[in-house]
PDB file of C-alpha atoms in Angstrom:
ATOM      1  CA  MET A   7      -0.421   4.493 -13.787  1.00 42.00           C
ATOM      2  CA  PRO A   8       0.531   8.122 -12.950  1.00 48.00           C
ATOM      3  CA  ASP A   9       0.330   9.321  -9.352  1.00 62.00           C
ATOM      4  CA  ARG A  10      -1.327  12.559 -10.417  1.00 73.00           C
ATOM      5  CA  MET A  11      -3.491  13.928 -13.212  1.00 79.00           C
ATOM      6  CA  TRP A  12      -1.395  15.461 -15.965  1.00 82.00           C
ATOM      7  CA  SER A  13      -1.835  19.127 -16.819  1.00 85.00           C
ATOM      8  CA  LEU A  14      -2.860  20.250 -20.295  1.00 87.00           C
ATOM      9  CA  ALA A  15       0.481  22.079 -20.530  1.00 90.00           C
ATOM     10  CA  GLU A  16       2.173  18.652 -20.550  1.00 90.00           C
ATOM     11  CA  PHE A  17       0.268  17.472 -23.643  1.00 92.00           C
ATOM     12  CA  ARG A  18       2.705  16.870 -26.530  1.00 92.00           C
ATOM     13  CA  PHE A  19       1.965  16.276 -30.206  1.00 94.00           C
ATOM     14  CA  ASP A  20       3.801  16.516 -33.541  1.00 96.00           C
ATOM     15  CA  GLU A  21       6.953  18.690 -33.352  1.00 96.00           C
ATOM     16  CA  ALA A  22       6.425  19.385 -29.643  1.00 94.00           C
ATOM     17  CA  ILE A  23       7.451  15.765 -28.989  1.00 93.00           C
ATOM     18  CA  GLU A  24      11.105  16.260 -28.081  1.00 91.00           C
ATOM     19  CA  ALA A  25      12.563  12.974 -29.273  1.00 93.00           C
ATOM     20  CA  ALA A  26      14.413  11.930 -32.406  1.00 94.00           C
ATOM     21  CA  GLU A  27      12.661   8.556 -32.457  1.00 95.00           C
ATOM     22  CA  VAL A  28       9.308   7.260 -31.226  1.00 94.00           C
ATOM     23  CA  TYR A  29       7.469   3.972 -30.903  1.00 94.00           C
ATOM     24  CA  LEU A  30       4.337   3.757 -33.045  1.00 94.00           C
ATOM     25  CA  ASP A  31       1.991   1.034 -34.200  1.00 89.00           C
ATOM     26  CA  SER A  32       1.645   1.741 -37.913  1.00 83.00           C
ATOM     27  CA  GLY A  33      -0.501  -1.315 -38.528  1.00 83.00           C
ATOM     28  CA  THR A  34       2.098  -4.069 -38.272  1.00 84.00           C
ATOM     29  CA  GLY A  35       2.819  -3.853 -34.566  1.00 86.00           C
ATOM     30  CA  LEU A  36       4.784  -1.454 -32.397  1.00 89.00           C
ATOM     31  CA  GLU A  37       7.973  -0.306 -34.102  1.00 93.00           C
ATOM     32  CA  LEU A  38      10.698   2.265 -33.589  1.00 95.00           C
ATOM     33  CA  MET A  39      10.801   5.002 -36.219  1.00 94.00           C
ATOM     34  CA  ALA A  40      12.039   8.548 -36.695  1.00 96.00           C
ATOM     35  CA  ARG A  41       9.725  11.112 -35.126  1.00 96.00           C
ATOM     36  CA  ASP A  42       9.380  13.071 -38.368  1.00 97.00           C
ATOM     37  CA  GLU A  43       8.508   9.887 -40.258  1.00 96.00           C
ATOM     38  CA  ALA A  44       5.832   9.134 -37.652  1.00 96.00           C
ATOM     39  CA  ILE A  45       4.451  12.682 -37.940  1.00 96.00           C
ATOM     40  CA  ALA A  46       4.210  12.300 -41.715  1.00 97.00           C
ATOM     41  CA  PHE A  47       2.457   8.949 -41.267  1.00 96.00           C
ATOM     42  CA  ALA A  48      -0.120  10.588 -38.981  1.00 95.00           C
ATOM     43  CA  HIS A  49      -0.640  13.632 -41.224  1.00 97.00           C
ATOM     44  CA  GLU A  50      -1.245  11.406 -44.250  1.00 96.00           C
ATOM     45  CA  ARG A  51      -4.230  10.071 -42.346  1.00 95.00           C
ATOM     46  CA  GLY A  52      -5.580  13.498 -41.443  1.00 95.00           C
ATOM     47  CA  ALA A  53      -4.452  13.171 -37.832  1.00 94.00           C
ATOM     48  CA  ASN A  54      -1.543  14.015 -35.532  1.00 94.00           C
ATOM     49  CA  LEU A  55       1.209  12.192 -33.694  1.00 94.00           C
ATOM     50  CA  VAL A  56       0.350  12.281 -29.983  1.00 94.00           C
ATOM     51  CA  ALA A  57       2.668  11.247 -27.147  1.00 92.00           C
ATOM     52  CA  SER A  58       0.930   8.809 -24.810  1.00 88.00           C
ATOM     53  CA  GLY A  59       2.081  10.796 -21.752  1.00 82.00           C
ATOM     54  CA  PRO A  60       4.332  13.628 -20.562  1.00 79.00           C
ATOM     55  CA  PRO A  61       8.107  13.217 -21.077  1.00 75.00           C
ATOM     56  CA  ALA A  62       9.358  10.526 -18.726  1.00 74.00           C
ATOM     57  CA  GLY A  63      13.025  10.575 -19.604  1.00 70.00           C
ATOM     58  CA  GLU A  64      12.801   7.768 -22.156  1.00 67.00           C
ATOM     59  CA  ALA A  65      14.768   8.224 -25.370  1.00 81.00           C
ATOM     60  CA  ALA A  66      11.884   7.035 -27.536  1.00 91.00           C
ATOM     61  CA  PRO A  67       8.372   7.654 -26.165  1.00 91.00           C
ATOM     62  CA  SER A  68       5.305   5.672 -27.208  1.00 92.00           C
ATOM     63  CA  CYS A  69       2.929   7.597 -29.454  1.00 92.00           C
ATOM     64  CA  ASP A  70      -0.501   7.257 -31.015  1.00 92.00           C
ATOM     65  CA  VAL A  71      -2.154   8.609 -34.141  1.00 93.00           C
ATOM     66  CA  ALA A  72      -5.056  10.817 -33.074  1.00 94.00           C
ATOM     67  CA  LYS A  73      -6.915  13.981 -34.024  1.00 94.00           C
ATOM     68  CA  VAL A  74      -5.912  17.177 -32.173  1.00 94.00           C
ATOM     69  CA  SER A  75      -8.070  20.325 -32.197  1.00 92.00           C
ATOM     70  CA  LEU A  76      -6.622  23.777 -31.560  1.00 91.00           C
ATOM     71  CA  PRO A  77      -6.675  25.553 -29.257  1.00 92.00           C
ATOM     72  CA  LEU A  78      -6.105  22.616 -26.927  1.00 91.00           C
ATOM     73  CA  ARG A  79      -8.979  22.027 -24.553  1.00 91.00           C
ATOM     74  CA  TRP A  80     -10.147  19.427 -22.090  1.00 88.00           C
ATOM     75  CA  GLU A  81     -13.213  17.307 -22.710  1.00 85.00           C
ATOM     76  CA  ARG A  82     -16.238  18.772 -20.900  1.00 85.00           C
ATOM     77  CA  VAL A  83     -18.218  16.558 -18.557  1.00 82.00           C
ATOM     78  CA  PRO A  84     -21.194  17.700 -16.415  1.00 83.00           C
ATOM     79  CA  LEU A  85     -20.175  17.962 -12.772  1.00 74.00           C
ATOM     80  CA  ASP A  86     -22.570  15.936 -10.678  1.00 70.00           C
ATOM     81  CA  GLU A  87     -21.573  16.006  -7.024  1.00 66.00           C
ATOM     82  CA  PRO A  88     -22.948  12.927  -5.230  1.00 64.00           C
ATOM     83  CA  ALA A  89     -25.069  13.493  -2.146  1.00 77.00           C
ATOM     84  CA  ALA A  90     -23.526  12.645   1.222  1.00 87.00           C
ATOM     85  CA  ASP A  91     -24.221   9.045   2.222  1.00 94.00           C
ATOM     86  CA  GLU A  92     -25.504   9.086   5.788  1.00 95.00           C
ATOM     87  CA  ARG A  93     -24.410   5.470   6.233  1.00 97.00           C
ATOM     88  CA  LEU A  94     -20.776   6.672   6.247  1.00 98.00           C
ATOM     89  CA  TRP A  95     -21.093   8.409   9.618  1.00 98.00           C
ATOM     90  CA  PHE A  96     -18.385   8.680  12.239  1.00 98.00           C
ATOM     91  CA  GLU A  97     -18.016  10.403  15.575  1.00 97.00           C
ATOM     92  CA  ALA A  98     -16.236  13.696  14.878  1.00 96.00           C
ATOM     93  CA  PRO A  99     -13.799  15.446  17.244  1.00 90.00           C
ATOM     94  CA  CYS A 100     -16.693  17.696  18.324  1.00 90.00           C
ATOM     95  CA  GLY A 101     -18.622  14.634  19.549  1.00 92.00           C
ATOM     96  CA  ARG A 102     -21.336  14.760  16.890  1.00 95.00           C
ATOM     97  CA  ARG A 103     -21.804  12.548  13.855  1.00 96.00           C
ATOM     98  CA  ASP A 104     -20.287  13.732  10.590  1.00 97.00           C
ATOM     99  CA  VAL A 105     -20.144  11.920   7.244  1.00 97.00           C
ATOM    100  CA  LEU A 106     -17.235  10.800   5.044  1.00 97.00           C
ATOM    101  CA  VAL A 107     -17.566  12.028   1.469  1.00 95.00           C
ATOM    102  CA  GLY A 108     -14.305  11.138  -0.293  1.00 93.00           C
ATOM    103  CA  ASN A 109     -10.640  12.017  -0.737  1.00 93.00           C
ATOM    104  CA  GLY A 110      -9.340  15.185   0.914  1.00 90.00           C
ATOM    105  CA  HIS A 111      -6.639  15.590  -1.777  1.00 89.00           C
ATOM    106  CA  THR A 112      -4.280  17.242   0.697  1.00 89.00           C
ATOM    107  CA  PHE A 113      -1.935  14.973   2.629  1.00 89.00           C
ATOM    108  CA  VAL A 114      -1.683  11.205   2.242  1.00 91.00           C
ATOM    109  CA  GLY A 115      -4.418   9.502   4.270  1.00 93.00           C
ATOM    110  CA  ARG A 116      -6.641  12.581   4.747  1.00 94.00           C
ATOM    111  CA  MET A 117     -10.321  12.035   3.977  1.00 96.00           C
ATOM    112  CA  ALA A 118     -12.957  14.604   3.089  1.00 95.00           C
ATOM    113  CA  ALA A 119     -15.819  14.861   5.572  1.00 96.00           C
ATOM    114  CA  TRP A 120     -19.063  16.818   5.787  1.00 94.00           C
ATOM    115  CA  CYS A 121     -20.582  18.311   8.924  1.00 94.00           C
ATOM    116  CA  PRO A 122     -24.368  18.445   8.405  1.00 92.00           C
ATOM    117  CA  HIS A 123     -24.818  20.473  11.619  1.00 91.00           C
ATOM    118  CA  GLU A 124     -22.646  23.420  10.533  1.00 91.00           C
ATOM    119  CA  GLY A 125     -22.949  22.844   6.790  1.00 90.00           C
ATOM    120  CA  VAL A 126     -19.182  22.789   6.240  1.00 92.00           C
ATOM    121  CA  GLY A 127     -16.668  20.382   4.756  1.00 92.00           C
ATOM    122  CA  TYR A 128     -13.261  19.567   6.211  1.00 94.00           C
ATOM    123  CA  ASN A 129     -10.512  16.937   6.137  1.00 95.00           C
ATOM    124  CA  VAL A 130      -9.966  14.282   8.771  1.00 95.00           C
ATOM    125  CA  SER A 131      -7.463  11.505   9.557  1.00 94.00           C
ATOM    126  CA  ARG A 132      -8.321   8.095  10.965  1.00 95.00           C
ATOM    127  CA  ALA A 133      -6.740   8.969  14.318  1.00 93.00           C
ATOM    128  CA  GLU A 134      -9.197  11.877  14.734  1.00 95.00           C
ATOM    129  CA  MET A 135     -12.267   9.711  14.254  1.00 96.00           C
ATOM    130  CA  GLY A 136     -14.174   8.027  17.059  1.00 96.00           C
ATOM    131  CA  ALA A 137     -16.869   5.392  16.735  1.00 97.00           C
ATOM    132  CA  MET A 138     -18.168   4.817  13.223  1.00 97.00           C
ATOM    133  CA  SER A 139     -20.649   2.770  11.249  1.00 98.00           C
ATOM    134  CA  GLU A 140     -19.660  -0.552   9.733  1.00 98.00           C
ATOM    135  CA  GLU A 141     -19.922   1.024   6.282  1.00 98.00           C
ATOM    136  CA  ALA A 142     -17.563   3.835   7.316  1.00 98.00           C
ATOM    137  CA  ARG A 143     -15.113   1.334   8.801  1.00 97.00           C
ATOM    138  CA  TYR A 144     -14.874  -0.512   5.480  1.00 97.00           C
ATOM    139  CA  PHE A 145     -14.641   2.805   3.608  1.00 97.00           C
ATOM    140  CA  VAL A 146     -11.694   3.905   5.783  1.00 97.00           C
ATOM    141  CA  ALA A 147      -9.928   0.546   5.470  1.00 96.00           C
ATOM    142  CA  GLY A 148     -10.201   0.599   1.674  1.00 96.00           C
ATOM    143  CA  PHE A 149      -9.255   4.265   1.428  1.00 96.00           C
ATOM    144  CA  LEU A 150      -6.101   3.865   3.520  1.00 95.00           C
ATOM    145  CA  ALA A 151      -5.070   0.695   1.688  1.00 93.00           C
ATOM    146  CA  GLY A 152      -5.298   2.602  -1.592  1.00 92.00           C
ATOM    147  CA  ASN A 153      -3.354   5.558  -0.137  1.00 91.00           C
ATOM    148  CA  GLU A 154      -0.383   3.554   1.115  1.00 91.00           C
ATOM    149  CA  PRO A 155       2.865   5.055  -0.254  1.00 90.00           C
ATOM    150  CA  GLY A 156       4.888   2.612  -2.336  1.00 88.00           C
ATOM    151  CA  TYR A 157       7.896   0.799  -0.961  1.00 86.00           C
ATOM    152  CA  PRO A 158      11.375   2.358  -1.247  1.00 85.00           C
ATOM    153  CA  ALA A 159      13.598   1.205  -4.101  1.00 79.00           C
ATOM    154  CA  GLU A 160      17.154   1.929  -5.188  1.00 76.00           C
ATOM    155  CA  ALA A 161      18.055   3.202  -8.663  1.00 71.00           C
ATOM    156  CA  ASP A 162      18.494  -0.414  -9.824  1.00 77.00           C
ATOM    157  CA  GLY A 163      15.018  -1.318  -8.598  1.00 74.00           C
ATOM    158  CA  GLU A 164      16.247  -3.364  -5.632  1.00 82.00           C
ATOM    159  CA  THR A 165      14.946  -2.744  -2.107  1.00 82.00           C
ATOM    160  CA  ASP A 166      17.126  -3.019   0.996  1.00 85.00           C
ATOM    161  CA  GLU A 167      15.702  -5.447   3.567  1.00 90.00           C
ATOM    162  CA  ALA A 168      15.907  -2.842   6.349  1.00 89.00           C
ATOM    163  CA  ASP A 169      14.045  -0.331   4.169  1.00 90.00           C
ATOM    164  CA  LEU A 170      11.389  -2.923   3.350  1.00 90.00           C
ATOM    165  CA  ALA A 171      10.900  -3.829   7.015  1.00 91.00           C
ATOM    166  CA  ALA A 172      10.586  -0.141   7.931  1.00 92.00           C
ATOM    167  CA  TRP A 173       8.063   0.403   5.107  1.00 92.00           C
ATOM    168  CA  ARG A 174       5.955  -2.508   6.328  1.00 92.00           C
ATOM    169  CA  ALA A 175       5.933  -1.131   9.873  1.00 93.00           C
ATOM    170  CA  ALA A 176       5.147   2.404   8.698  1.00 93.00           C
ATOM    171  CA  THR A 177       2.268   1.359   6.424  1.00 93.00           C
ATOM    172  CA  ALA A 178       0.820  -0.915   9.131  1.00 93.00           C
ATOM    173  CA  ARG A 179       0.710   2.024  11.545  1.00 93.00           C
ATOM    174  CA  PHE A 180      -0.609   4.271   8.743  1.00 93.00           C
ATOM    175  CA  ARG A 181      -3.618   1.968   8.349  1.00 92.00           C
ATOM    176  CA  ARG A 182      -4.394   2.536  12.045  1.00 92.00           C
ATOM    177  CA  THR A 183      -3.844   6.305  12.167  1.00 93.00           C
ATOM    178  CA  GLY A 184      -4.213   7.597   8.607  1.00 93.00           C
ATOM    179  CA  SER A 185      -1.202   9.887   9.168  1.00 92.00           C
ATOM    180  CA  TRP A 186       1.843  10.094   6.903  1.00 92.00           C
ATOM    181  CA  TYR A 187       4.298  12.904   7.675  1.00 89.00           C
ATOM    182  CA  GLY A 188       6.732  12.083   4.869  1.00 85.00           C
ATOM    183  CA  ARG A 189       9.808  13.932   6.149  1.00 85.00           C
ATOM    184  CA  TRP A 190      13.099  12.916   7.685  1.00 84.00           C
ATOM    185  CA  GLY A 191      13.200  12.971  11.469  1.00 85.00           C
ATOM    186  CA  THR A 192      15.289  11.365  14.211  1.00 90.00           C
ATOM    187  CA  CYS A 193      14.569  10.253  17.759  1.00 90.00           C
ATOM    188  CA  GLN A 194      15.765  12.864  20.252  1.00 90.00           C
ATOM    189  CA  VAL A 195      16.700  10.079  22.701  1.00 91.00           C
ATOM    190  CA  CYS A 196      18.514   7.399  20.690  1.00 92.00           C
ATOM    191  CA  GLY A 197      19.024   9.174  17.351  1.00 89.00           C
ATOM    192  CA  CYS A 198      17.428   6.492  15.160  1.00 89.00           C
ATOM    193  CA  VAL A 199      15.734   7.598  11.930  1.00 91.00           C
ATOM    194  CA  LEU A 200      11.981   7.831  12.477  1.00 92.00           C
ATOM    195  CA  LEU A 201       9.470   6.152  10.195  1.00 93.00           C
ATOM    196  CA  PRO A 202       7.876   8.606   7.721  1.00 92.00           C
ATOM    197  CA  ASP A 203       4.343   8.160   9.089  1.00 92.00           C
ATOM    198  CA  THR A 204       5.113  10.082  12.301  1.00 91.00           C
ATOM    199  CA  ALA A 205       5.798  13.710  13.203  1.00 89.00           C
ATOM    200  CA  ASP A 206       6.914  12.783  16.735  1.00 91.00           C
ATOM    201  CA  ASP A 207      10.409  13.597  17.968  1.00 90.00           C
ATOM    202  CA  ARG A 208      10.815  10.225  19.710  1.00 91.00           C
ATOM    203  CA  CYS A 209      10.750   6.687  18.367  1.00 92.00           C
ATOM    204  CA  HIS A 210       8.180   4.108  19.446  1.00 90.00           C
ATOM    205  CA  GLU A 211      10.581   2.638  22.005  1.00 91.00           C
ATOM    206  CA  HIS A 212      11.196   5.985  23.704  1.00 91.00           C
ATOM    207  CA  SER A 213       7.746   7.569  23.377  1.00 85.00           C
ATOM    208  CA  SER A 214       5.295   7.647  26.251  1.00 71.00           C
ATOM    209  CA  ALA A 215       3.123   5.225  24.293  1.00 55.00           C
ATOM    210  CA  GLY A 216       6.021   2.878  23.461  1.00 49.00           C
TER     211      GLY A 216
END
């Protein structure tokens, strides 16, 4: 599953598929064939050869036979914004109750919130939230679990034990704070490499809270 929505500019079909060979199910199962042969197969059926996703570095991408209309355009779906669910309330930094409404789509762990008092939306992290309803607590727990960055892996797919232990510690703290800085940093006292969920300049051992 991709970690982002693809742009229409990344859509590839027919000759725009930059590969000499492709994988295509021509009715007898998935098989490797020349791209031009696959295009001809699709055109004979009044359709086009469509790559199943943007180029991912593979020598032979998987493709489908599908109709393509020009100019390219996205499907149109009516936009129906759901109403704020008052059960998802939490105590905001201002001391009043605001409501969680979804994903902030900014930094990892940031949630979209709505202030009914001022009529404005904003983004909030778990660490900025005070008391909350039971429904909001479950919402936050599920949201942060789904936002956890994946574990580090080497080019061969293996993961170093020290990296894995650091990832576990970082994601555990992320589920408590909702913050993920995602940049390299080192402790100004002992020089250790800081976990990516913090923007502090000291490690847990040498922080005032450690």
